[in-house]
PDB file of C-alpha atoms in Angstrom:
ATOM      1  CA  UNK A   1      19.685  16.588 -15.226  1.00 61.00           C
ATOM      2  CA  UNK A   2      17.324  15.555 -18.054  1.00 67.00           C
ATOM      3  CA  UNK A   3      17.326  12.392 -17.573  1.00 73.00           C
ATOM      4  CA  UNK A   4      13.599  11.412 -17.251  1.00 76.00           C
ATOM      5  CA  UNK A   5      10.252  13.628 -17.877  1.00 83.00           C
ATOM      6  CA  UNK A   6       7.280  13.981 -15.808  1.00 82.00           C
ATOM      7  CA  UNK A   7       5.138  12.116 -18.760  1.00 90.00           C
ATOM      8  CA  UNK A   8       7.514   9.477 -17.576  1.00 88.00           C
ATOM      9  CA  UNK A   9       7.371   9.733 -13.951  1.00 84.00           C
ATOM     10  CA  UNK A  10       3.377   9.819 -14.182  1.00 90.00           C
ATOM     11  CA  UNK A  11       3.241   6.639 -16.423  1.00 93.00           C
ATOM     12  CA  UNK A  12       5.709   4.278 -14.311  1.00 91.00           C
ATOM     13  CA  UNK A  13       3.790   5.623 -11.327  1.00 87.00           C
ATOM     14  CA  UNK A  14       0.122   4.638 -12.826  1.00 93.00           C
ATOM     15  CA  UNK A  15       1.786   0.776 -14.059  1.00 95.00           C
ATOM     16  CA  UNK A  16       3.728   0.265 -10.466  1.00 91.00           C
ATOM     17  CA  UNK A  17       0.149   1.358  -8.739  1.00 87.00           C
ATOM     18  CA  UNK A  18      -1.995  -0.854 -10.728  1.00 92.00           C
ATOM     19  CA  UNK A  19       1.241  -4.021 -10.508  1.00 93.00           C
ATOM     20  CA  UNK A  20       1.132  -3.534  -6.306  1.00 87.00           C
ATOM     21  CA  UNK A  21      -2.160  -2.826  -6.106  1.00 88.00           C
ATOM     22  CA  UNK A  22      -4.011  -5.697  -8.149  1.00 91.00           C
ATOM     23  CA  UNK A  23      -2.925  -8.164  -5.928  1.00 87.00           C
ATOM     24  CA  UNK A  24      -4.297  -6.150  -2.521  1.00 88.00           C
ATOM     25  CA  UNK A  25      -7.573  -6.051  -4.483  1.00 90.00           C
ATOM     26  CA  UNK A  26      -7.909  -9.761  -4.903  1.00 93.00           C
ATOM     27  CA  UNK A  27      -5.407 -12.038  -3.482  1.00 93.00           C
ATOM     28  CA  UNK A  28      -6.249 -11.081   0.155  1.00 94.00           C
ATOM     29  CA  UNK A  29     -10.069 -11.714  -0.045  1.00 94.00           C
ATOM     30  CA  UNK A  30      -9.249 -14.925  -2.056  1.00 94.00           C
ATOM     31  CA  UNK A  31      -7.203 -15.594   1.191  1.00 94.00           C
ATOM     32  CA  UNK A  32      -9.793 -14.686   3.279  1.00 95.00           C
ATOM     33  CA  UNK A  33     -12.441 -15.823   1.612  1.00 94.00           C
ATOM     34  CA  UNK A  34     -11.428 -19.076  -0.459  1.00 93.00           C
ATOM     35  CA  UNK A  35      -8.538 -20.267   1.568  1.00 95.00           C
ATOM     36  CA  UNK A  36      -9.948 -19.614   4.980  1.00 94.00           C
ATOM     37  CA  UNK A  37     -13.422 -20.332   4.200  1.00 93.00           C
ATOM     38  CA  UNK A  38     -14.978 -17.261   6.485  1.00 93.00           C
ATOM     39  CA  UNK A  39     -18.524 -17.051   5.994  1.00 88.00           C
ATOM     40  CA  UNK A  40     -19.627 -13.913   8.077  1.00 93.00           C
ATOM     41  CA  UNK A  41     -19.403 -10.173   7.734  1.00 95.00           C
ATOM     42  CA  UNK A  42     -17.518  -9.479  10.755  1.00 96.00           C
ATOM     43  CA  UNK A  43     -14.970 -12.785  10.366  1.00 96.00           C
ATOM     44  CA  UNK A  44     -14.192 -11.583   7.071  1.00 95.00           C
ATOM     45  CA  UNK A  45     -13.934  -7.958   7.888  1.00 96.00           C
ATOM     46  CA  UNK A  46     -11.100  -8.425  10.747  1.00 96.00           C
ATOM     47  CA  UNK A  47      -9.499 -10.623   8.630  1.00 96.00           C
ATOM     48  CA  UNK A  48      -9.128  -8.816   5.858  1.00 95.00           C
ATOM     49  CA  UNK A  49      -8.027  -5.378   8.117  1.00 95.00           C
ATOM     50  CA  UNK A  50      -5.605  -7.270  10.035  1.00 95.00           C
ATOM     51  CA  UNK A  51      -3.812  -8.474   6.712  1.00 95.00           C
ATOM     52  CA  UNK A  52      -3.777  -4.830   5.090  1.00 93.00           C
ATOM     53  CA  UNK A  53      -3.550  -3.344   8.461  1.00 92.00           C
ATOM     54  CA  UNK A  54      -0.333  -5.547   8.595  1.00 93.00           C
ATOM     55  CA  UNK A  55       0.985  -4.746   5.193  1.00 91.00           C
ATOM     56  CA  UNK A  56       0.402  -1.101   5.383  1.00 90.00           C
ATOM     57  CA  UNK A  57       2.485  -0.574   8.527  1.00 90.00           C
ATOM     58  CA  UNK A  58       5.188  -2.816   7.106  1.00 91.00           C
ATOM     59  CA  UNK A  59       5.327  -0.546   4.529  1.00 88.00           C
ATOM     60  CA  UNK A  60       5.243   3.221   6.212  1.00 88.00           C
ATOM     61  CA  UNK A  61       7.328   1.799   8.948  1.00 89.00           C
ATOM     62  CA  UNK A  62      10.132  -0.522   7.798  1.00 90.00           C
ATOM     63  CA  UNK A  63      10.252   0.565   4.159  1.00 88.00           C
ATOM     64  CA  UNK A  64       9.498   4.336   3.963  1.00 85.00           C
ATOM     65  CA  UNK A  65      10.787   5.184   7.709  1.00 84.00           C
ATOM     66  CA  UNK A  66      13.726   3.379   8.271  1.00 88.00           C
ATOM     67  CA  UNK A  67      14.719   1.604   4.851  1.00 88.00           C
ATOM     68  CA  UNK A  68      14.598   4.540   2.516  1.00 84.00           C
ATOM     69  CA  UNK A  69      15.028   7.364   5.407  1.00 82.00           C
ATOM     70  CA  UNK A  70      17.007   6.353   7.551  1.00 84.00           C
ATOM     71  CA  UNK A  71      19.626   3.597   6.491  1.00 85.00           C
ATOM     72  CA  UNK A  72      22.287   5.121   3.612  1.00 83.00           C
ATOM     73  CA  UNK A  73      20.831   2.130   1.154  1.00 84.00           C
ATOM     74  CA  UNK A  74      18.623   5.025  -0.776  1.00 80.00           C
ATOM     75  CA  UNK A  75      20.931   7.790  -1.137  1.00 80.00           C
ATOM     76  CA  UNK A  76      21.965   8.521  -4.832  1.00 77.00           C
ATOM     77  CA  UNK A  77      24.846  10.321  -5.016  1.00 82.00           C
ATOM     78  CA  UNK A  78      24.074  14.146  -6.130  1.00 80.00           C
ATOM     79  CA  UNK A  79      20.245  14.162  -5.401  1.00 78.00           C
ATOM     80  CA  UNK A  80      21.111  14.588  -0.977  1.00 74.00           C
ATOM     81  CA  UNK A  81      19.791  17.808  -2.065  1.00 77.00           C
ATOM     82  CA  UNK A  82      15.933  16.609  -2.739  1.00 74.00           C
ATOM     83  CA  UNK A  83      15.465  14.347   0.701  1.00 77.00           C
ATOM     84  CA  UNK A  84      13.774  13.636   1.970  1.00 79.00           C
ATOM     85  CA  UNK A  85      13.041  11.075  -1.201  1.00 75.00           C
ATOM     86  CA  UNK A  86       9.703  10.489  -0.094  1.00 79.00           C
ATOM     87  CA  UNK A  87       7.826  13.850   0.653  1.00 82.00           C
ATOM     88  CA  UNK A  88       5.754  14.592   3.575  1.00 84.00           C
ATOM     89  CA  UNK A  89       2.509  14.734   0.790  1.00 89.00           C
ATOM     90  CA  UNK A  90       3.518  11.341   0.239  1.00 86.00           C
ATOM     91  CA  UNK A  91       3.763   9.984   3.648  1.00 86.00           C
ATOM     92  CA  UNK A  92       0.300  11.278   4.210  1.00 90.00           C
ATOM     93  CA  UNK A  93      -1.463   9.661   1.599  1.00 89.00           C
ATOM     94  CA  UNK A  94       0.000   6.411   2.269  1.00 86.00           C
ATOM     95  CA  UNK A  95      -1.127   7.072   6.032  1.00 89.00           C
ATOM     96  CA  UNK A  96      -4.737   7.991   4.729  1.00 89.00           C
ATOM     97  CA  UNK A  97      -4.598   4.680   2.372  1.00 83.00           C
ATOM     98  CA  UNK A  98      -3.872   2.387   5.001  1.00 88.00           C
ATOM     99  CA  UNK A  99      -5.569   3.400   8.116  1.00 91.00           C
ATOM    100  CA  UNK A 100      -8.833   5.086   6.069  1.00 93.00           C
ATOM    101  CA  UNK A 101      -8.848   3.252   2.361  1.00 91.00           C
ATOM    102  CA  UNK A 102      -8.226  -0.024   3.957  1.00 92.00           C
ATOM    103  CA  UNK A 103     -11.006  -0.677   6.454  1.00 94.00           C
ATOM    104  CA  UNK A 104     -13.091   0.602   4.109  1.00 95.00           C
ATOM    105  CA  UNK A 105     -11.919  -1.926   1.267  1.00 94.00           C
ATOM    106  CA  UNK A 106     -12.386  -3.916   3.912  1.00 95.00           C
ATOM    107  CA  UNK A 107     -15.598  -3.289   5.111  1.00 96.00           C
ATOM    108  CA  UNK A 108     -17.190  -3.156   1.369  1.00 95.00           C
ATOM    109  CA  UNK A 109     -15.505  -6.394   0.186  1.00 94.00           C
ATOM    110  CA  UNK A 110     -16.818  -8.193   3.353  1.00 95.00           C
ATOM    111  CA  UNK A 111     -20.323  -7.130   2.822  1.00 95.00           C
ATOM    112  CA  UNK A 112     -20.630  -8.515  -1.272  1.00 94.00           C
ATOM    113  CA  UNK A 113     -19.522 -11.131   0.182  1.00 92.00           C
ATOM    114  CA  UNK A 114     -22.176 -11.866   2.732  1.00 91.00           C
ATOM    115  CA  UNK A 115     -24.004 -10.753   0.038  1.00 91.00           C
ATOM    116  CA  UNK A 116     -22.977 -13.392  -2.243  1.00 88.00           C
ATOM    117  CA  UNK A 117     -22.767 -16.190   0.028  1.00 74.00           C
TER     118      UNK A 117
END
């Protein structure tokens, strides 16, 4: 339809990536970290998985799975043509993110910090 180009696409992609994932990257070991006060590897390591762990099947579950694919909330009239709107290739890099990417955010972020400390 013209409406938008892939330039486009790509750059509100890279800004809404950065704007959800900044926060990931440093509210939850401030949470972990400053507001609990967890002073071990491990503590902080379970903590920190549990909260992304949490997040990430919030996300591929209630959002992607039943929000966008299976309630009628997401469909655009004229596009029932490109669903599903969020492509298999999609689904399984979020998958990988949260269940691969996220222990091992994790697991690095909880050893500078016993580093640190």
């Amino acid at each position: 339809m013209g409406l938008t180009t892939r330039e486009r696409i790509k750059r509100n992609t890279i800004i809404s990536t950065i704007a959800l994932f900044i926060p990931i990257i440093f509210l939850v070991p401030y949470m972990v970290y400053g507001i609990n006060g967890v002073g071990t590897f491990l503590d902080g390591f379970i903590q920190m998985i549990i909260i992304l762990l949490i997040m990430g099947l919030f996300d591929k579950i209630f959002i992607d799975w039943y929000w966008v694919g299976k309630t009628k909330t997401w469909i655009i009239p004229g596009t029932e043509d490109l669903k599903p709107y969020i492509p298999v290739k999609t689904l399984a890099i979020k998958w990988f993110g949260s269940l691969i990417s996220y222990p091992l955010f994790s697991a690095f972020v909880a050893w500078i910090m016993t580093i640190i400390k």
